[in-house]
CSV table of C-alpha atoms in Angstrom, one decimal:
chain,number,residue,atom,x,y,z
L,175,UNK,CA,0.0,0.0,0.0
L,176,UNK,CA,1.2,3.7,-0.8
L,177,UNK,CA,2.8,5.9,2.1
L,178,UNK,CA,2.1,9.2,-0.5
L,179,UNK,CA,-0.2,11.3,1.9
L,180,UNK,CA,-2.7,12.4,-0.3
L,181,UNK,CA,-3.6,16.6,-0.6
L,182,UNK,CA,-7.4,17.4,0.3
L,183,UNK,CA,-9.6,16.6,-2.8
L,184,UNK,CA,-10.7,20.3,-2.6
L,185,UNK,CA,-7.7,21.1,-3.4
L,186,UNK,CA,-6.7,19.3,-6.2
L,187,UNK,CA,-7.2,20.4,-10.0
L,188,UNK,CA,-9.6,19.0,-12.3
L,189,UNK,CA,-9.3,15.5,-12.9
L,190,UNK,CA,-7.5,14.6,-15.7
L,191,UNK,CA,-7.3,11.8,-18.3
L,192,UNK,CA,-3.3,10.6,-18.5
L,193,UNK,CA,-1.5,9.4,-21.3
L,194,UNK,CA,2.6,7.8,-21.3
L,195,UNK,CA,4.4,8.0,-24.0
L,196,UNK,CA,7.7,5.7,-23.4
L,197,UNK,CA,7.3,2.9,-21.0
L,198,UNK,CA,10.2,2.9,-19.5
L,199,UNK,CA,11.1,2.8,-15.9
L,200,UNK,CA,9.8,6.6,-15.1
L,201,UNK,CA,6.3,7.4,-16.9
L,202,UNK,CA,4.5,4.3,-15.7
L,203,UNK,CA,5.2,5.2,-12.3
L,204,UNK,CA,4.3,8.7,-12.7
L,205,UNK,CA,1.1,7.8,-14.3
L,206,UNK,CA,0.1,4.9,-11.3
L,207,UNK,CA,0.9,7.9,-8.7
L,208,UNK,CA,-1.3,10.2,-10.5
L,209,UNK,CA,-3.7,7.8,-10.4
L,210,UNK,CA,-3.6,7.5,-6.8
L,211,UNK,CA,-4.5,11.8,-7.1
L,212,UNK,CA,-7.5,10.6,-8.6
L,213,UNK,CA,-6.4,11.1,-12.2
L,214,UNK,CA,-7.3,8.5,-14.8
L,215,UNK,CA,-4.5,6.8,-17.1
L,216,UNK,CA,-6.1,6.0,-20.6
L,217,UNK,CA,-3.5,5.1,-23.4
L,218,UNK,CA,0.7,4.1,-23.0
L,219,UNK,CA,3.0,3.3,-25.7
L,220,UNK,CA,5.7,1.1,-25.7
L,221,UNK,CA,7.9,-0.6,-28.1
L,222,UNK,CA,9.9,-3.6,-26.4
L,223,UNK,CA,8.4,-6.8,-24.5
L,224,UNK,CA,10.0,-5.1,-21.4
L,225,UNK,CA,8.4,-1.9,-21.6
L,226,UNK,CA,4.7,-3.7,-22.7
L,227,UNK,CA,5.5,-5.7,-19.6
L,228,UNK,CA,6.0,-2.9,-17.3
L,229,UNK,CA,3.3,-0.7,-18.7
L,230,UNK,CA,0.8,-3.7,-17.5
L,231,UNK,CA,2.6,-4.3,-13.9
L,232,UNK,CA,2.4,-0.9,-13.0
L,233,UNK,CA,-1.0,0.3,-14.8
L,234,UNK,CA,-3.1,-2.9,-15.4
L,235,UNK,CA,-6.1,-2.2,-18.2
L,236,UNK,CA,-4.9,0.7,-19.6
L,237,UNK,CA,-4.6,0.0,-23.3
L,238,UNK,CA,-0.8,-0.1,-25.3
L,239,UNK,CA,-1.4,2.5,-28.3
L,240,UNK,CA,0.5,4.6,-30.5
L,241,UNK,CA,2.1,7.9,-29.8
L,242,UNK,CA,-0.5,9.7,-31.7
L,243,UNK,CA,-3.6,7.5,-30.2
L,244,UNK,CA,-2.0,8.5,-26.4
L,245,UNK,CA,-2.0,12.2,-27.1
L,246,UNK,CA,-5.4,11.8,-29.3
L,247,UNK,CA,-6.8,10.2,-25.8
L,248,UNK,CA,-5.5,12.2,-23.2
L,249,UNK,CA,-4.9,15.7,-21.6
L,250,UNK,CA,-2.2,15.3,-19.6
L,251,UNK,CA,1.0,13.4,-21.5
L,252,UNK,CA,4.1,12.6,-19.9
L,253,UNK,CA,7.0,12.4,-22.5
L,254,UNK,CA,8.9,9.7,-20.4
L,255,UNK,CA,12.0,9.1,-23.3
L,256,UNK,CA,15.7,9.1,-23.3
L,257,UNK,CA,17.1,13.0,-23.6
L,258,UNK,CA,18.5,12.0,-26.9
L,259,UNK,CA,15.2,11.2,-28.0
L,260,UNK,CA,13.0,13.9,-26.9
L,261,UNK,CA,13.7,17.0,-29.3
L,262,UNK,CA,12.9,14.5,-32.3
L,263,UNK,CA,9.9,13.4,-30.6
L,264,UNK,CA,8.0,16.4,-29.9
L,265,UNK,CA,8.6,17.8,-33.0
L,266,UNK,CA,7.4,14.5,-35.0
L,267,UNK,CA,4.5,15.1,-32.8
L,268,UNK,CA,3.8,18.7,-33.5
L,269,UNK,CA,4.3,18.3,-37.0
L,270,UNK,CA,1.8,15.4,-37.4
L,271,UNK,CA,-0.8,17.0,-35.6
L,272,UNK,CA,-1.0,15.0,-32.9
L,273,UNK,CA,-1.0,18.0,-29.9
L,274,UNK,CA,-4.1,19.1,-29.6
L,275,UNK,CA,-4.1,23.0,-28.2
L,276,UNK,CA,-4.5,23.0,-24.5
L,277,UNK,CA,-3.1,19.7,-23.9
L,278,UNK,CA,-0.8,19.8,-20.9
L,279,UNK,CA,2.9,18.1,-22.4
L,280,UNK,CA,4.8,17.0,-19.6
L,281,UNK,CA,8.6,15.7,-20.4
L,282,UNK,CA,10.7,14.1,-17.5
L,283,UNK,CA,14.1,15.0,-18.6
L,284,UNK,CA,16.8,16.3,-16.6
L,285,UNK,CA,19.3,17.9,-19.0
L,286,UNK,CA,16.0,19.7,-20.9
L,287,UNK,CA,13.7,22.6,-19.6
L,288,UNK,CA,10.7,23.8,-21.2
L,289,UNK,CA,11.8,25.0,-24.2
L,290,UNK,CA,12.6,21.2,-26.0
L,291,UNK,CA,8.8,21.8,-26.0
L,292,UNK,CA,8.8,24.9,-28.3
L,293,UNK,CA,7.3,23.2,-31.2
L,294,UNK,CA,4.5,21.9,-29.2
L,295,UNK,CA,3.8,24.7,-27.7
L,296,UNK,CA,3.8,26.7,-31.1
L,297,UNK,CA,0.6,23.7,-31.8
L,298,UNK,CA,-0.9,25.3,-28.7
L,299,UNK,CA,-0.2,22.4,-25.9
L,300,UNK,CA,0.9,23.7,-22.2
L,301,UNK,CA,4.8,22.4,-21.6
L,302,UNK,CA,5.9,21.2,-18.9
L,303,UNK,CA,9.4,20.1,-17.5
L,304,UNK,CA,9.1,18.0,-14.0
L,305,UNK,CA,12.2,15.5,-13.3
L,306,UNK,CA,12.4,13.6,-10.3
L,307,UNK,CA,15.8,13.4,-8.6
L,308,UNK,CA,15.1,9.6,-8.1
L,309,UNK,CA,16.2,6.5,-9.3
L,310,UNK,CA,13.9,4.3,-10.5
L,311,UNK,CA,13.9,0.7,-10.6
L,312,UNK,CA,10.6,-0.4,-12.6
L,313,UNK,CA,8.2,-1.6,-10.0
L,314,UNK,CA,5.5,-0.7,-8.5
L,315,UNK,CA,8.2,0.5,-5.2
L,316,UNK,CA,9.0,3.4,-7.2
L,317,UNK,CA,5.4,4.9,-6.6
L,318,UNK,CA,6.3,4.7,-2.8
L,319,UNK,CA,9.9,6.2,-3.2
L,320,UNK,CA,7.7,9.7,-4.8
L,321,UNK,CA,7.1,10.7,-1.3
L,322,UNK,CA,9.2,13.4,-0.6
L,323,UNK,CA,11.2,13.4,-3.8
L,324,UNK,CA,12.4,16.5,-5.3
L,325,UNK,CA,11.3,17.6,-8.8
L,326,UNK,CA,13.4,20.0,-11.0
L,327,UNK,CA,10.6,22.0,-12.3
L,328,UNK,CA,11.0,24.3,-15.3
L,329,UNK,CA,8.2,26.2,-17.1
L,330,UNK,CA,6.2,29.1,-18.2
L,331,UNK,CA,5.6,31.7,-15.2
L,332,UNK,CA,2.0,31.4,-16.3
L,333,UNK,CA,1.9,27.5,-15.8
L,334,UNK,CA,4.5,27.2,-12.5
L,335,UNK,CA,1.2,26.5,-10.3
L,336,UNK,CA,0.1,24.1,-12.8
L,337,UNK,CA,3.1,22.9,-12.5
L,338,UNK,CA,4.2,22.5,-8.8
L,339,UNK,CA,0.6,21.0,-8.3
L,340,UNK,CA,0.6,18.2,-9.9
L,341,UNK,CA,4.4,17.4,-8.6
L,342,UNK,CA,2.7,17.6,-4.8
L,343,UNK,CA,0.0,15.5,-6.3
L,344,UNK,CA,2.9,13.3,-6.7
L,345,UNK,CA,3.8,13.3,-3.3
L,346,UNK,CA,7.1,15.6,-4.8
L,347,UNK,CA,8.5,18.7,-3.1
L,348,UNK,CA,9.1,21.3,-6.7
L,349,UNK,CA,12.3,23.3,-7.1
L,350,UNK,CA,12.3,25.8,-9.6
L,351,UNK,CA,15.2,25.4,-11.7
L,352,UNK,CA,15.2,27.9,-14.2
L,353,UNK,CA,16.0,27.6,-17.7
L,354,UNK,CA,19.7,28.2,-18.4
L,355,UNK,CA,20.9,26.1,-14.7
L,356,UNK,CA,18.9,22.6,-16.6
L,357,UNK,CA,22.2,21.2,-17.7
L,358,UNK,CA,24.2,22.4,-14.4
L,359,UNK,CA,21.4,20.9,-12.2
L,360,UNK,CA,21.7,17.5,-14.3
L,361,UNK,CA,25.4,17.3,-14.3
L,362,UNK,CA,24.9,17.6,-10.6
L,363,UNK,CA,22.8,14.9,-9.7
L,364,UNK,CA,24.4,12.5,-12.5
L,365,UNK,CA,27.6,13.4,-10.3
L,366,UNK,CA,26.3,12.4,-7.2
L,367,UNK,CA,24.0,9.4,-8.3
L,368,UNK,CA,25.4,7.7,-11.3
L,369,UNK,CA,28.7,7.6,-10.4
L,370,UNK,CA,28.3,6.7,-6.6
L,371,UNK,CA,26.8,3.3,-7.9
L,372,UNK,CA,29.9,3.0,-10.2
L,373,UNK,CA,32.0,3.6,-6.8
L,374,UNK,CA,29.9,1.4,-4.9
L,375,UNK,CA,30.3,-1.4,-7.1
L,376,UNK,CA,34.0,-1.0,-7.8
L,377,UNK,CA,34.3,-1.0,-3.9
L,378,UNK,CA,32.7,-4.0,-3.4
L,379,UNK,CA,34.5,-6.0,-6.5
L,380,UNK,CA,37.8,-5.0,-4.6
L,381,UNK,CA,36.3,-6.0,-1.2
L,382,UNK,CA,35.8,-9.1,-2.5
L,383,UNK,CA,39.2,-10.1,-4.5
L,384,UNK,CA,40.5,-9.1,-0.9
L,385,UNK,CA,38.2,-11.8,0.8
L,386,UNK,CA,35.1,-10.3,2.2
L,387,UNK,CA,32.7,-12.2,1.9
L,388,UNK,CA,29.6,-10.3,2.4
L,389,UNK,CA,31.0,-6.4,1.0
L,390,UNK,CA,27.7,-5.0,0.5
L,391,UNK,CA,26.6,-5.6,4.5
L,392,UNK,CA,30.0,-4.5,5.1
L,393,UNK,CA,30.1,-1.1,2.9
L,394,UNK,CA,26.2,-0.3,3.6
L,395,UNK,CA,26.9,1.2,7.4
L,396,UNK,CA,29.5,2.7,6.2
L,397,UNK,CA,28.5,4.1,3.1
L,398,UNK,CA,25.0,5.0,4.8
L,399,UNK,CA,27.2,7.3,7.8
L,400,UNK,CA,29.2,9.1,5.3
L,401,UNK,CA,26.4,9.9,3.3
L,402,UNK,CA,24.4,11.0,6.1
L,403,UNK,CA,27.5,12.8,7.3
L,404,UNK,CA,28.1,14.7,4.1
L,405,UNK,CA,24.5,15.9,3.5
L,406,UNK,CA,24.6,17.3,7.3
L,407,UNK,CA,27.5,18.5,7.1
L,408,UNK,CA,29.5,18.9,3.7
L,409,UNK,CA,33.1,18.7,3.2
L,410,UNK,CA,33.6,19.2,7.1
L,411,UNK,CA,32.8,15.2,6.8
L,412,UNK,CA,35.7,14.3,5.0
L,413,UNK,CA,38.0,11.7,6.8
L,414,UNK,CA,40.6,9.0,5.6
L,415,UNK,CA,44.4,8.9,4.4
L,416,UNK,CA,43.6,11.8,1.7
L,417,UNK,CA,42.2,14.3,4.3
L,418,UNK,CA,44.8,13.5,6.5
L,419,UNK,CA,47.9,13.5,4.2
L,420,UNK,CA,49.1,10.3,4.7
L,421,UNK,CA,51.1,10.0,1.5
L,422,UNK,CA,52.1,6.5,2.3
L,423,UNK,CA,49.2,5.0,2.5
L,424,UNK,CA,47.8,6.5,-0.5
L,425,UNK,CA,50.9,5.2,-2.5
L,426,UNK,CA,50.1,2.0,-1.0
L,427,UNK,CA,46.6,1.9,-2.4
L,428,UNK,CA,47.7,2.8,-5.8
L,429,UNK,CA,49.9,0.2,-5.8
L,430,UNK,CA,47.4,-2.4,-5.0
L,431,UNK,CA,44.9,-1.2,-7.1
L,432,UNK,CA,47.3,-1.0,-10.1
L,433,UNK,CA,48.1,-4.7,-9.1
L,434,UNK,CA,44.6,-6.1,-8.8
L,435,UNK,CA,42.0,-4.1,-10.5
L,436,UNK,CA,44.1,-1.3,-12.9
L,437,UNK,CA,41.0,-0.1,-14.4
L,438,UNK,CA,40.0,1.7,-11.1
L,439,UNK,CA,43.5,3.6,-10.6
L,440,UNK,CA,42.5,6.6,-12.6
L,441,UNK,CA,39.0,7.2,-10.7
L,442,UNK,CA,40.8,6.7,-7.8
L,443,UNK,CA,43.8,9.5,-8.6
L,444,UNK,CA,40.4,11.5,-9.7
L,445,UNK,CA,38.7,11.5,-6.7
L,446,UNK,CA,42.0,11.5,-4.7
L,447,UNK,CA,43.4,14.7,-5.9
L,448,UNK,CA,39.9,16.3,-6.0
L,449,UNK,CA,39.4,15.2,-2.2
L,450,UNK,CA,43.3,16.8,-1.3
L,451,UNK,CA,41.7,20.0,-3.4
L,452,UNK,CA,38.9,20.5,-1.2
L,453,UNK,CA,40.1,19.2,2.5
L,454,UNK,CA,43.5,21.7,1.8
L,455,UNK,CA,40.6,24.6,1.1
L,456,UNK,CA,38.5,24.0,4.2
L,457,UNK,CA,41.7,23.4,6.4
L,458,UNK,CA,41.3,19.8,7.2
L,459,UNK,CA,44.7,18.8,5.3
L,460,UNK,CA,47.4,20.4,6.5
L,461,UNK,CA,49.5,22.3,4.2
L,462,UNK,CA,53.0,20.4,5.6
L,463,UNK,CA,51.7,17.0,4.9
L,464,UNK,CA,49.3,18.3,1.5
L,465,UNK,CA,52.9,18.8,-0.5
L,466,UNK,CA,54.3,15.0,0.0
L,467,UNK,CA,50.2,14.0,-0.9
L,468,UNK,CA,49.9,15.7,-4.3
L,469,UNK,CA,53.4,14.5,-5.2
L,470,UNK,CA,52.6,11.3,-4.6
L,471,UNK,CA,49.1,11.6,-6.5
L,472,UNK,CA,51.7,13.7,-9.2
L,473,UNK,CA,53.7,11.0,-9.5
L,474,UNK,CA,51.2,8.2,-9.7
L,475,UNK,CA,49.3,10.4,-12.4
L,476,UNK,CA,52.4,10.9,-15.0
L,477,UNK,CA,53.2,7.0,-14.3
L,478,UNK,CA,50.1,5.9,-15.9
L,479,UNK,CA,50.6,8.4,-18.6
L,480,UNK,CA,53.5,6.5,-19.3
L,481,UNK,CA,52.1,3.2,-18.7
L,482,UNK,CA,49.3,4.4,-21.3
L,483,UNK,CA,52.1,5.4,-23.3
């Protein structure tokens, strides 16, 4: 059953018939918690037996069309594609006729404000840019995992209420990001999300070549603190060898690393020298002991140059 704590019915907008376009892991969930607003989903496309599949687990009935038959039966469509996909999307549909003026267009992108929607707006549809800072895994848990989740909102001043209602109707908290900050706001959450899974994983292949035999119940307190310690916080959190300028030790991992897993070593020298950066700027590392670290981070970086090389 849903946590989402549902807003006062006399509160809410008028009802609204719901159309997906892309079943992927995003718009199908978006549509089922709209549903629990008291919206209706009518029509979802999808092209692949994994998309057909989800569209049914997560909104049973509701009939697998075209793109043209979703927007031809609905009045609120989400435009739940990749970001490659999107500009070629909405302006296949505009210049088909299949936006229908006053139809609220809804896209889910990140990189893309309002203004990917141009073309449809030019048809006389009402655009929309809500992205929700969430990973989404395809089930119906992601419906759950709305409550409370932020939503990068862009869009007309005349439609921002529009807007920011139906992403508490959600059970989302809008922020206005404007216009010009959509690709800086995206870089920053593919920074913090994307590529902690791609640490987290690395982490837990090298826990395991060293013999742990359960890294993820290992890492998960740990990894749970620091991230609760940085949020609270910020780089006042930092702690371990880099922050504290123990050049040894950080020659020693690079050592190990370029002995057992060498595809890590420059993501490690990455983070490493980005880490000395930003503890030597808040004065956690100590200038005497930050010279022998960035040698050593130096050194290790123009040896695997020349190992490249």
């Amino acid at each position: 059953m849903s946590t989402v704590q549902q807003p006062d019915p006399r509160d809410r907008p008028a009802r609204l018939t719901v159309g997906v376009v892309g079943a992927g892991r995003v718009g199908p969930a978006l549509a089922a918690s709209l549903q629990l607003a008291g919206h209706r989903p009518v029509a979802v496309s999808g092209v692949s037996d994994t998309s057909r599949k989800r569209a049914a687990l997560m909104l049973p009935d509701v009939p697998v069309v075209t793109p043209a038959e979703v927007l031809a039966r609905a009045e609120l469509v989400l435009l739940t594609v990749p970001d490659d996909a999107l500009p070629g999307l909405v302006s296949g549909l505009a210049e088909t006729g299949a936006v229908r003026p006053g139809q609220l267009l809804v896209h889910t992108s990140g990189r893309y404000g309002s203004r990917v929607l141009d073309p449809a707006l030019r048809a006389g549809a009402l655009p929309l840019a809500l992205h929700p800072a969430m990973t989404f895994t395809g089930t119906p848990v992601d419906v759950q995992r709305l409550a409370g989740c932020s939503f990068g909102v862009t869009a007309p001043v005349e439609l921002r209420m529009a807007a920011e209602a139906l992403v508490i109707e959600m059970g989302g908290e809008p922020e206005w990001i404007s216009e010009e900050n959509r690709p800086l706001y995206h870089a920053a959450l593919a920074l913090g999300a994307n590529h902690l899974v791609t640490l987290v994983a690395q982490a837990m292949e090298l826990l395991r070549t060293a013999g742990v035999e359960a890294p993820d119940r290992m890492l998960g307190p740990l990894l749970g603190a620091a991230l609760d310690n940085a949020l609270r916080s910020g780089d006042a959190a930092l702690t371990g060898p880099v922050a504290r300028g123990d050049a040894g030790t950080v020659a020693a991992h690079v050592s190990e690393l370029r002995r057992h897993a060498p595809q890590t070593v420059a993501g490690y020298l990455a983070m490493a020298r980005a880490t000395a950066d930003r503890a030597l700027a808040h004065g956690l590392l100590k200038p005497e002991f930050a010279e022998d670290l960035l040698g050593v981070l130096a050194d290790e970086s123009t040896g695997a140059e020349g190992d490249a090389r």
